Coordinates of C-alpha atoms in Angstrom, one line a residue:
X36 CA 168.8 42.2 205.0
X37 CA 167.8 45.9 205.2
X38 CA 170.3 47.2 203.4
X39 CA 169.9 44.6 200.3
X40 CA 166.1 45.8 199.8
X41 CA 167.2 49.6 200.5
X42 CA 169.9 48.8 197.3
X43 CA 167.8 47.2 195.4
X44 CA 164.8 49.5 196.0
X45 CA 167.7 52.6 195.2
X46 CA 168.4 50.8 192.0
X47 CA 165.1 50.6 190.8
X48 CA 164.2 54.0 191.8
X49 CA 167.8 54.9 189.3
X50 CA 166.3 52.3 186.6
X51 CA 162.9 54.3 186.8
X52 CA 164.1 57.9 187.0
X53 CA 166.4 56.8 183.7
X54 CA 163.3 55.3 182.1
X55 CA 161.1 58.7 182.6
X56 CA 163.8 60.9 181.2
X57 CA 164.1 58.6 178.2
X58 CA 160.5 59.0 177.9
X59 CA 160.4 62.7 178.5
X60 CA 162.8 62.9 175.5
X61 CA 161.0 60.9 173.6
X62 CA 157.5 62.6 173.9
X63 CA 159.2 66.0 172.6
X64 CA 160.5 65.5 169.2
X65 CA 161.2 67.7 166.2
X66 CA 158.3 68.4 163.9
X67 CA 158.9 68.6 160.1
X68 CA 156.5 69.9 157.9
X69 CA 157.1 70.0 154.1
X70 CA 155.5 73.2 153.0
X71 CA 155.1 73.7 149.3
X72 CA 156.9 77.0 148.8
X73 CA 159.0 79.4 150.3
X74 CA 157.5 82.4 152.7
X75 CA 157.9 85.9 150.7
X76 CA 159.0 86.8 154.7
X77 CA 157.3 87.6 158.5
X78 CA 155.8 91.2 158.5
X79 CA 153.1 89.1 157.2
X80 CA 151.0 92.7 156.8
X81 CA 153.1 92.7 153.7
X82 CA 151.8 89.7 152.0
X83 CA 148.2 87.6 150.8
X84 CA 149.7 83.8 150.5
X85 CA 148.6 81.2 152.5
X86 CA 152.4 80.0 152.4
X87 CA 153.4 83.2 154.4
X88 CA 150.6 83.3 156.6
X89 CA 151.6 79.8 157.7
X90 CA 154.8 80.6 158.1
X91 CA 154.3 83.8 160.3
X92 CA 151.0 84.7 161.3
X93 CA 150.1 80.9 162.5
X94 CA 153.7 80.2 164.5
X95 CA 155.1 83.7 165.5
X96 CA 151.8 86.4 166.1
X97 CA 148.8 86.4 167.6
X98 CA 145.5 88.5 166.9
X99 CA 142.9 90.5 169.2
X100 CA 140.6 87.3 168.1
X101 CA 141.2 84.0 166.7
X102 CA 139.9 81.0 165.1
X103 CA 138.3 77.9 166.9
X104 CA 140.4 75.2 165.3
X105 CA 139.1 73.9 162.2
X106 CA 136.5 76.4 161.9
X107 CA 135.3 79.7 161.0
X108 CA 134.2 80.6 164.6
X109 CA 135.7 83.4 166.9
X110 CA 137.1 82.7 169.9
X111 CA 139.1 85.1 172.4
X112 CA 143.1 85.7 171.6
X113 CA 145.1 88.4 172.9
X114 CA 141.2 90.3 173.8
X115 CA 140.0 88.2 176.4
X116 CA 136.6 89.9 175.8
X117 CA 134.8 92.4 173.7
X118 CA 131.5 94.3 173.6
X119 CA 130.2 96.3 170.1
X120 CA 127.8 99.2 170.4
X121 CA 124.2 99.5 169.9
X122 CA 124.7 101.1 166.4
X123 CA 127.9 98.6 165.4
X124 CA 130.3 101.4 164.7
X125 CA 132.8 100.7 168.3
X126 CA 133.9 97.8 169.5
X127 CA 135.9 97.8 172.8
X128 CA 138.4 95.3 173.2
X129 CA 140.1 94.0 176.7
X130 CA 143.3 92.9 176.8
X131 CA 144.7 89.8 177.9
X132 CA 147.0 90.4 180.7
X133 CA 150.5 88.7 181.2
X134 CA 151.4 87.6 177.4
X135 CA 155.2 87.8 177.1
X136 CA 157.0 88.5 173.5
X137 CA 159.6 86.3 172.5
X138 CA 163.3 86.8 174.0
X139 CA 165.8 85.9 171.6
X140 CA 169.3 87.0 170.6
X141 CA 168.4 89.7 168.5
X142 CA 165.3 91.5 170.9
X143 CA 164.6 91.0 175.2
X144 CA 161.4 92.9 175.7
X145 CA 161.7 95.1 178.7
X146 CA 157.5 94.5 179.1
X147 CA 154.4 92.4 178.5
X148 CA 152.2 92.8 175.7
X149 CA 149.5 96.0 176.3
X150 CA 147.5 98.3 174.3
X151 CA 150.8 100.2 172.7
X152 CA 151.3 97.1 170.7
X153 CA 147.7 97.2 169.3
X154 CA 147.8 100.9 168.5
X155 CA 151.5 100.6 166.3
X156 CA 150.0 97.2 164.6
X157 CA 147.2 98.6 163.5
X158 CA 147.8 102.6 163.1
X159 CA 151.1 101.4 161.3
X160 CA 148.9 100.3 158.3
X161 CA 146.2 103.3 159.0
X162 CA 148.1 106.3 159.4
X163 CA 150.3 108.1 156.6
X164 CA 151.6 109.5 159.7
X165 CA 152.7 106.6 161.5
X166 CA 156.4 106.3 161.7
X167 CA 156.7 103.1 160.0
X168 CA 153.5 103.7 158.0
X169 CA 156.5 104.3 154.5
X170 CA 158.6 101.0 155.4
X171 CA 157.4 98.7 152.9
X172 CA 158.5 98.4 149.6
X173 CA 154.7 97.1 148.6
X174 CA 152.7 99.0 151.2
X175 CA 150.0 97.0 153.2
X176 CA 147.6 94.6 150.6
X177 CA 145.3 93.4 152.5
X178 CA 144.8 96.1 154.7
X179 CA 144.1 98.0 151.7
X180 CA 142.1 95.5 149.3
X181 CA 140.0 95.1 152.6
X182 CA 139.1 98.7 152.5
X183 CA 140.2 98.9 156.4
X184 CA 141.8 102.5 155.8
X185 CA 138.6 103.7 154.9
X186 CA 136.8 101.9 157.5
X187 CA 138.9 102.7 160.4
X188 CA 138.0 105.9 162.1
X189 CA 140.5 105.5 164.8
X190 CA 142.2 102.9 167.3
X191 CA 142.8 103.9 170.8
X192 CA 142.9 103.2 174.1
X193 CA 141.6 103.6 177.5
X194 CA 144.1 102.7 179.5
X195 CA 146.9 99.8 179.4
X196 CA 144.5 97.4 178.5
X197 CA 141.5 99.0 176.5
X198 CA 141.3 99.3 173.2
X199 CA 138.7 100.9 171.6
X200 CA 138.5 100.8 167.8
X201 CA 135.6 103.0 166.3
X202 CA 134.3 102.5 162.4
X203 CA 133.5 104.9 159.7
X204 CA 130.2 102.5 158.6
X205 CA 128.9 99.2 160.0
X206 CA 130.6 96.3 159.0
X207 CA 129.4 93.1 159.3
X208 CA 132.2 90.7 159.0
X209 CA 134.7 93.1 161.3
X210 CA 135.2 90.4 164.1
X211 CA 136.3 87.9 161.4
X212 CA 138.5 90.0 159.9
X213 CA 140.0 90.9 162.8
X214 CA 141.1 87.4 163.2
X215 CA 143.1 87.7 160.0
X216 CA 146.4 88.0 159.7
X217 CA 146.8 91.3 158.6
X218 CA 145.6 92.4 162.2
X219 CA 148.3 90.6 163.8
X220 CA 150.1 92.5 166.6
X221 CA 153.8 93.2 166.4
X222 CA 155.9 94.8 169.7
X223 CA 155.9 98.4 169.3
X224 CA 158.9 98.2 171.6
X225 CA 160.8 95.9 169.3
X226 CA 159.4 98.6 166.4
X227 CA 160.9 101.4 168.0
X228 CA 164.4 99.1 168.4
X229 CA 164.8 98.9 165.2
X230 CA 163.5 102.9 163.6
X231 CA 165.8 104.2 166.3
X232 CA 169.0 101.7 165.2
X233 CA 167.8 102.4 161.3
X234 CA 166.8 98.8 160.5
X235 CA 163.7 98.8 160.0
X236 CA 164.1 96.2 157.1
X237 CA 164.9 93.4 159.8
X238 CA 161.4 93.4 161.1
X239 CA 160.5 91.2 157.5
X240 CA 163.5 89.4 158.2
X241 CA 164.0 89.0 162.2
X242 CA 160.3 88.8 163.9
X243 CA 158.9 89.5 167.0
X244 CA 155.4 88.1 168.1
X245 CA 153.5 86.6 170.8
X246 CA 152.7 83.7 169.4
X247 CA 153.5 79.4 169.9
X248 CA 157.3 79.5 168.3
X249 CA 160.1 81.7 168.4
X250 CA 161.7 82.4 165.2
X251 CA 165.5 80.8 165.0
X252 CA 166.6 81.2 161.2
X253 CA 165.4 80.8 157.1
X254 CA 167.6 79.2 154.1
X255 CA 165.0 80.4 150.9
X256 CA 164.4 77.5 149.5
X257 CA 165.2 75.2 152.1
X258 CA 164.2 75.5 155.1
X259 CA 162.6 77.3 158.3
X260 CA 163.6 76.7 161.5
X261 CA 161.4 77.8 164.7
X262 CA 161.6 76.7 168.4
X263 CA 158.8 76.4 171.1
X264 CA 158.1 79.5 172.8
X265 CA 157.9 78.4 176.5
X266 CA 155.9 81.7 178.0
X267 CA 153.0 81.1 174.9
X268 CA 149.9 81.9 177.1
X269 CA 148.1 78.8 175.9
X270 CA 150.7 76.6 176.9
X271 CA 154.0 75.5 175.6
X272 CA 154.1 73.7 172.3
X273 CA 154.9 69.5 172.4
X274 CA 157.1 70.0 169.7
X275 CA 160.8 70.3 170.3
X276 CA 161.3 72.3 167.0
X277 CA 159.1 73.0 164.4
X278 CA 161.0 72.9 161.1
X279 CA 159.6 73.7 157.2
X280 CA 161.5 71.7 154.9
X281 CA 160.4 73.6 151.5
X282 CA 159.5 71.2 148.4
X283 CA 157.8 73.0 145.7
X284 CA 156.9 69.5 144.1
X285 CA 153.9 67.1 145.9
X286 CA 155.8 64.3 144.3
X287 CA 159.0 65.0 146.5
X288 CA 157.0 66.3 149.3
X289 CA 155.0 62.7 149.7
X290 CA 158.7 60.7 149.2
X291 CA 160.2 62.6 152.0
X292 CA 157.0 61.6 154.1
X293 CA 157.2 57.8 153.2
X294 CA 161.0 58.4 154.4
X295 CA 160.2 59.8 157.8
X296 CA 162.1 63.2 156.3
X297 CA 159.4 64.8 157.0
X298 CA 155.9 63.9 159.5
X299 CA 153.2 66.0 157.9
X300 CA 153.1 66.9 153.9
X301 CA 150.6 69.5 153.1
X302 CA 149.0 69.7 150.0
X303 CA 149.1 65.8 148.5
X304 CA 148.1 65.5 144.6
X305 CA 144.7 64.0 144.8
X306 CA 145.1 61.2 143.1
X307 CA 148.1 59.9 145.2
X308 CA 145.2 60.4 148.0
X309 CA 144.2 56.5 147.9
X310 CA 147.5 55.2 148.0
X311 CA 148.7 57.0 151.1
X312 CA 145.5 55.9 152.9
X313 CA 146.3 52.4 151.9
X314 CA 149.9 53.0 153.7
X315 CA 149.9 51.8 157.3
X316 CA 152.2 54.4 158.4
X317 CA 150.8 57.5 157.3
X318 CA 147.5 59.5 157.2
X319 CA 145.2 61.7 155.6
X320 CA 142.8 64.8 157.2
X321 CA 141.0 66.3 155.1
X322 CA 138.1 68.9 154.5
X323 CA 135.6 70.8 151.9
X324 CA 137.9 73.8 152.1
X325 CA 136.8 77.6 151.2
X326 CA 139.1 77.7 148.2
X327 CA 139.1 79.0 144.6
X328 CA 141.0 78.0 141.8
X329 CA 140.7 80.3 139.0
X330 CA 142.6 82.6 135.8
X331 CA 142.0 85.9 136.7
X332 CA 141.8 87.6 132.5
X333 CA 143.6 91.2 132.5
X334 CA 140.8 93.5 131.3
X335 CA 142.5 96.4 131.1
X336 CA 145.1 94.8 128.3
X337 CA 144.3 95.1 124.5
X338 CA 141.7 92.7 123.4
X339 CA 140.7 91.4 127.0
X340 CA 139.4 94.5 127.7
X341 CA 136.6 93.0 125.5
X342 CA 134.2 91.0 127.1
X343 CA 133.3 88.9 123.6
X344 CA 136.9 88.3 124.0
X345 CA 136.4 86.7 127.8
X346 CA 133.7 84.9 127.0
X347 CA 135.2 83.4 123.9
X348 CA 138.1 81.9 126.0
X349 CA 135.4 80.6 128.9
X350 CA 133.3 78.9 125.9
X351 CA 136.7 77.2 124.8
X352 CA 138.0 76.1 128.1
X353 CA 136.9 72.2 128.6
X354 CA 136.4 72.7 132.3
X355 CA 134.7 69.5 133.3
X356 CA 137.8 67.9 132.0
X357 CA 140.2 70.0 133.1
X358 CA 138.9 69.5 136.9
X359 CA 138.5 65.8 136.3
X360 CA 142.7 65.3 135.2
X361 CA 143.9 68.0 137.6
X362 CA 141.9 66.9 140.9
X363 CA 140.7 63.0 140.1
X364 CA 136.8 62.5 139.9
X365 CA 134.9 63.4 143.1
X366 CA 137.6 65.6 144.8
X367 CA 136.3 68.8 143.3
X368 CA 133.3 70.6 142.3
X369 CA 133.7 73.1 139.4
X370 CA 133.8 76.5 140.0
X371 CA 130.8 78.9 138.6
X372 CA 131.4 81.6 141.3
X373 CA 133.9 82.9 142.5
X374 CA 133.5 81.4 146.1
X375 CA 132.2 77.8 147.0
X376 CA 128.4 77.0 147.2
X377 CA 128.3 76.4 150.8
X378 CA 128.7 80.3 151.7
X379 CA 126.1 82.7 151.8
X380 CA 124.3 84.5 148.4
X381 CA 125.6 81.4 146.4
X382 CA 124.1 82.3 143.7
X383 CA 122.6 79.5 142.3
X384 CA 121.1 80.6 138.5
X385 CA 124.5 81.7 137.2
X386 CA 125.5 78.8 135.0
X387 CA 129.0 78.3 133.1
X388 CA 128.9 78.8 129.3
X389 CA 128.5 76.2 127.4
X390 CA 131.8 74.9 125.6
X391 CA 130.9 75.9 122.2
X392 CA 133.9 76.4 120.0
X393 CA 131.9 77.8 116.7
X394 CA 130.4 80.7 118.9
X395 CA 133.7 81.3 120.5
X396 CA 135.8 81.9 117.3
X397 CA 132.6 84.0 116.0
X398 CA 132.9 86.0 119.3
X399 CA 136.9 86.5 118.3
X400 CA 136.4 87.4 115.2
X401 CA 133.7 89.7 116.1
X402 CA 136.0 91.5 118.2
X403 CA 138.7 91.2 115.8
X404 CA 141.0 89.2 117.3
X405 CA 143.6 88.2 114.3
X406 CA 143.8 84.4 114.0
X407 CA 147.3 83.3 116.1
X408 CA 146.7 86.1 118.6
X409 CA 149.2 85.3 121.2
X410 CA 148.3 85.9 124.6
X411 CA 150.3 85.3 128.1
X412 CA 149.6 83.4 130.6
X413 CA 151.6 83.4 134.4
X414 CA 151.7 80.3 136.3
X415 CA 153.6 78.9 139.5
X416 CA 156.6 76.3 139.4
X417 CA 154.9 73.9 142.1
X418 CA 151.8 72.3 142.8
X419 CA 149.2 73.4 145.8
X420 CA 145.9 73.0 146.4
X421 CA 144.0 75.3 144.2
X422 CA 146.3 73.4 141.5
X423 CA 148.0 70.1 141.9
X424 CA 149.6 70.5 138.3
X425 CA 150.0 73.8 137.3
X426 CA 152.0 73.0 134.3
X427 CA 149.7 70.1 133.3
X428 CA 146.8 72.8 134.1
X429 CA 148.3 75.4 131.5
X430 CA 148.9 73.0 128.9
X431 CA 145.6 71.9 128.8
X432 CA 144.1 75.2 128.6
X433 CA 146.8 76.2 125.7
X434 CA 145.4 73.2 123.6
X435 CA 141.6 74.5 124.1
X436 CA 142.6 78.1 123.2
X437 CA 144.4 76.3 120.2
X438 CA 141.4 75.6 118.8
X439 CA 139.8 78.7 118.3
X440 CA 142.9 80.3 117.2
X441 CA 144.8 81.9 120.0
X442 CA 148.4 81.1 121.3
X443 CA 149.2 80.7 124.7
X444 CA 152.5 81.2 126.1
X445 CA 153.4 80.3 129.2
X446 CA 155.5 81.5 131.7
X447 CA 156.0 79.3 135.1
X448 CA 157.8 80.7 137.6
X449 CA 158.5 80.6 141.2
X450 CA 155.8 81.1 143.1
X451 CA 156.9 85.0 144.7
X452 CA 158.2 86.4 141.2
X453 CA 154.8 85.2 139.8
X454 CA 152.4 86.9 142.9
X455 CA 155.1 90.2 142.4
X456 CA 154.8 90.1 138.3
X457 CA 151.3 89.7 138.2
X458 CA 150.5 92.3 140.6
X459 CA 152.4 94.8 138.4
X460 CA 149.9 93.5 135.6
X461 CA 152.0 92.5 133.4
X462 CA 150.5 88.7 132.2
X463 CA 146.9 88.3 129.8
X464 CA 146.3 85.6 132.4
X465 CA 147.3 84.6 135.8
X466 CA 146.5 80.9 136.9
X467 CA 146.0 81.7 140.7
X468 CA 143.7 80.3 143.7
X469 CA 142.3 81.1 146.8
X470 CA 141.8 80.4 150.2
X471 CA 138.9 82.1 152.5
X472 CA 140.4 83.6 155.3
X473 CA 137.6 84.6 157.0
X474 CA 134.5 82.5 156.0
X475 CA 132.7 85.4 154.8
X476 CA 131.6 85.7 151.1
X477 CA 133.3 89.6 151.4
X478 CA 136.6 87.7 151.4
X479 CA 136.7 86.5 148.2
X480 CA 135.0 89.4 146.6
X481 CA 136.4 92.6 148.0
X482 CA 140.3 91.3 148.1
X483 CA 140.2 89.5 144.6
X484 CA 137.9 92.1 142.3
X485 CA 137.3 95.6 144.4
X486 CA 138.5 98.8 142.5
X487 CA 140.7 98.7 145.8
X488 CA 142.4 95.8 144.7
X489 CA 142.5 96.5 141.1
X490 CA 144.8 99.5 141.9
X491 CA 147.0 97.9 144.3
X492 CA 147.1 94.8 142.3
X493 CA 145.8 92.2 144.2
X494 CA 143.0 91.8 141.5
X495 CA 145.0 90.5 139.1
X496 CA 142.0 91.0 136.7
X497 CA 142.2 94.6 137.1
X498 CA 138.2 94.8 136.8
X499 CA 136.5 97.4 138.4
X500 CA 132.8 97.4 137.8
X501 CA 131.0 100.6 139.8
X502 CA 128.0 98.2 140.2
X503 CA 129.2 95.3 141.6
X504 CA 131.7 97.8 144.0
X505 CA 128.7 99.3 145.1
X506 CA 126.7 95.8 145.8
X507 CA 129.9 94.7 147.7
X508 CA 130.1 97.6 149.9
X509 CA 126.3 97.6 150.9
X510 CA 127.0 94.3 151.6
X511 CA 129.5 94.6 154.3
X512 CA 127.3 97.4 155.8
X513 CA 124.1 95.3 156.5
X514 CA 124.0 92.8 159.3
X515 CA 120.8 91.0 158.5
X516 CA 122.0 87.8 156.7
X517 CA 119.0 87.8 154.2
X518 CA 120.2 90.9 152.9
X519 CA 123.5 90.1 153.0
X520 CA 122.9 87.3 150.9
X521 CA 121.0 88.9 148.2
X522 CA 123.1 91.5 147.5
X523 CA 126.2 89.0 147.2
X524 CA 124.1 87.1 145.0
X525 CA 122.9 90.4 142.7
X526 CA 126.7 91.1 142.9
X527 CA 127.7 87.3 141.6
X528 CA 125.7 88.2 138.6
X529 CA 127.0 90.9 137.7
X530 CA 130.5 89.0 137.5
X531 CA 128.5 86.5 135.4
X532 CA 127.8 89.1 132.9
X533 CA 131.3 90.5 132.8
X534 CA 133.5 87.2 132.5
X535 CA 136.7 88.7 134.5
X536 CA 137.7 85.2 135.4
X537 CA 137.8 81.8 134.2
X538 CA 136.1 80.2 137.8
X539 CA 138.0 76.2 137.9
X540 CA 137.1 74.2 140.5
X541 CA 136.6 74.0 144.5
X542 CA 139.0 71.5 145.7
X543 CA 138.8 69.4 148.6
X544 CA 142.0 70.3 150.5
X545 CA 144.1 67.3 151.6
X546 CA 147.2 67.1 154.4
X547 CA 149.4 63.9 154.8
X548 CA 151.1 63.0 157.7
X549 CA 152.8 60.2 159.3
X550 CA 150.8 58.1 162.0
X551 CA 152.4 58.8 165.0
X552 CA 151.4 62.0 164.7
X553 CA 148.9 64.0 166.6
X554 CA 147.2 67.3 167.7
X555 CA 146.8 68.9 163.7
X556 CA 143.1 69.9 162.8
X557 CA 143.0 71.0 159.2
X558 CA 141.5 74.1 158.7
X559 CA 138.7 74.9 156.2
X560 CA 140.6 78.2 155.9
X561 CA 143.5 76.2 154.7
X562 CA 145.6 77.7 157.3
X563 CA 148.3 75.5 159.1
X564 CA 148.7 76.1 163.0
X565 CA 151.1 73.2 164.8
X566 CA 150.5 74.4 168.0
X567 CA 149.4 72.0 169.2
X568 CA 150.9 69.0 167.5
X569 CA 153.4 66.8 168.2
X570 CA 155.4 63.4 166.7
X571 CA 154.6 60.7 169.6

């Protein structure tokens, strides 16, 4: 009798240990995520895209500070604490102690992470100096558009795990834009690897990081592959792999999430919105994103340079219906700044001229602009969420130019020839959008139209106006928000006057997934972390 109940219990303890493994495979599955175009590549202090930032800042690095999910708050990262002088020039951050860097086949770190790694992420970018300061082909864009190199005095440290970074001026939004992804922090030891072996081209091509997933391989195009990284500090990610199947068009992105190809789709056209909610095996999160879709207008190319000539083409663009086709009615607000109404020094008496197509061709011919001028206009191959239809968006604007006489050609392209063309300046226009990375108004307006970025290129409009530079800058300087906001909004009409742009809309950002997901908060900085996400 015994030893029936002892079998039978033995059985059922087999049955049970079978049934939790089965469930313990279950839980962890692959994540797929079809991302809308391919990463330009991971030394992301090379790059501006969202795309790339998803791709390698948000699976691979980690920052000093960080994010709250689905805000614009700060919260500790690799600094587990901080404290700013009296006068707000240095700010002294402690290290978190313990954080391993990835192992893989290429790089086995010999150490943890400690203040070395702070000083070559960030004196890299600062000093001409710096070893690896001449190993990029494009130099360091944000670093630059964000004035850091004349805002960093120095970064050093203390000891191991003290870093004490000290600032030429005030700056008001320095804590949020050290959360960026421009400040993340690379391995100096893996840095060293590769100067001393002479491939120093592998760190854009073979990266090293703290952060939730190790980086396995990349077919352009295709596909990115990453794998959990099981010594992440916050905990290992529930995802098995984490895999970015690359579809440049929404249409094929949302087929492959009705066929379980993929489990999350970012960037959904609007207008297929309803009919995903309406499907009972998918889902929709969604958010009133920081984001700008906009033309940047070349002002330093013949006729454009004219500001009769920008104002002509703003008085002929039919943006109310332009929005209305390209985002569906109620999923966008059009755009009269250059950054959404819900930020600080909004400035609220700047109004959009009025479509007027007599006035505009008067304002042509009174720069004389030849009738059948033909101008050029750069646009991306695939849809995202600044523009769901890029090439629907160009035509539309070629038919209102039409009418007041000027040609529009246009040149669609994949998305990293277009960023790298227009950079170098060579389009009229450049059909282009923007995400907040920070949710500061200096965001949008020191990266996008600075004199900084107008020589680097990352103000595709190539405007530099002395008194909206110098409205910006006291800007970042002052930390009373009152201020702050009255000198953005003196600054916003300024841009008003000068036309650089032909402000779009502020879309609502969308991100379709399957059900049985769980753990994604979307971002109104449009960013995409999945670490913490998982297909149940």
């Amino acid at each position: 009798m015994h030893k029936v109940v002892n079998r039978s219990l033995a059985l059922r303890l087999a049955v049970a240990a079978m049934m939790m493994g089965a469930a313990a495979q279950l839980a962890a599955k692959p994540l797929v995520v079809c991302s809308e175009a391919s990463p330009e590549g991971f030394d992301v202090v090379q790059y501006t895209t969202a795309v790339t930032f998803d791709a390698a800042s948000e699976t691979l690095f980690n920052r000093l500070v960080e994010f709250k999910p689905g805000t614009t708050d700060i919260q500790p990262s690799l600094a587990e604490r901080w404290e700013v002088s009296a006068d707000g020039l240095t700010y002294t951050f402690h290290l978190r102690q313990g954080v391993k860097f990835h192992t893989t086949g290429y790089f086995t770190p010999s150490r943890d992470f400690n203040a070395d790694d702070v000083l070559w992420s960030l004196r890299r970018q600062l000093d001409p100096a710096h070893p690896w300061h001449d190993k990029t082909s494009i130099g360091f864009p944000y670093f630059e558009s964000m004035a850091f190199k004349q805002l960093l005095k120095s970064v050093d440290k203390t000891d191991d795990h003290t870093v004490v970074i000290t600032l030429t001026r005030p700056e008001a939004p320095f804590l949020r834009d050290m959360a960026m992804a421009f400040t993340s922090i690379y391995s100096a030891e893996y840095g060293d690897q590769l100067l001393k072996a002479g491939k120093t081209a592998e760190l854009n091509s073979k990266p090293i990081g703290t952060g939730p997933f190790i980086f396995q391989r990349y077919n352009k195009d295709a596909q990115v592959r990453f794998k959990p990284n099981p010594d992440y500090f916050r905990g290992k990610p529930p995802a098995d792999a984490l895999i970015f199947a690359i579809a440049t068009d929404s249409n094929v992105r949302l087929q492959k999430l009705r066929a379980n190809e993929c489990q999350v789709a970012l960037y959904p056209k609007p207008d297929d919105v309803p009919s995903i909610i309406k499907d009972p095996n998918l889902k929709v999160a969604q958010t009133e994103a920081l984001v700008t879709g906009y033309i940047a207008m070349n002002t330093q190319h013949p006729y454009l340079s004219d500001v009769r000539v920008r104002k002509a083409i703003n008085m002929a663009f039919d943006r109310q219906t332009h929005v209305d086709q390209l985002f569906g009615k109620g999923n966008a607000l059009v755009a009269v700044n250059p950054y959404p109404p819900t930020m600080m020094g909004y400035n609220t008496t700047n109004r959009n001229l009025p479509r007027d197509l007599d006035q505009a061709r008067a304002l042509l011919r009174q720069a004389g602009v030849p009738e059948g001028t033909v101008i050029t206009l750069f646009t991306r191959n695939g849809g995202g969420p600044t523009n769901p239809n890029p090439r629907l968006s160009a035509e539309m604007l070629q038919a209102d130019l039409a009418q007041i006489g000027l040609k529009l050609d246009i040149r669609v392209m994949e998305w990293a020839e277009m960023l790298r063309r227009a950079k170098k300046g060579e389009a009229d226009l450049v059909s282009s959008g923007w995400a907040g990375d920070n949710g500061d108004p200096d965001n949008f307006l020191t990266p996008l139209l600075s004199c900084e970025a107008a020589k680097n290129g990352e103000n595709y409009a190539r405007w530099c106006n002395s008194k909206f530079q110098q409205l910006i800058t006291r800007a970042r300087e002052v930390i009373d928000n009152d201020e702050r906001a009255t000198l953005y909004s003196e600054a916003l009409k300024v841009y008003d006057d000068d036309q650089p742009w032909i402000s779009m809309a502020h879309p609502k950002v969308f991100t379709a997934m399957r059900d049985n997901v769980e753990g994604y908060v979307i971002s109104p900085l449009t960013t995409n972390n999945f670490a913490t996400t998982k297909v149940k």
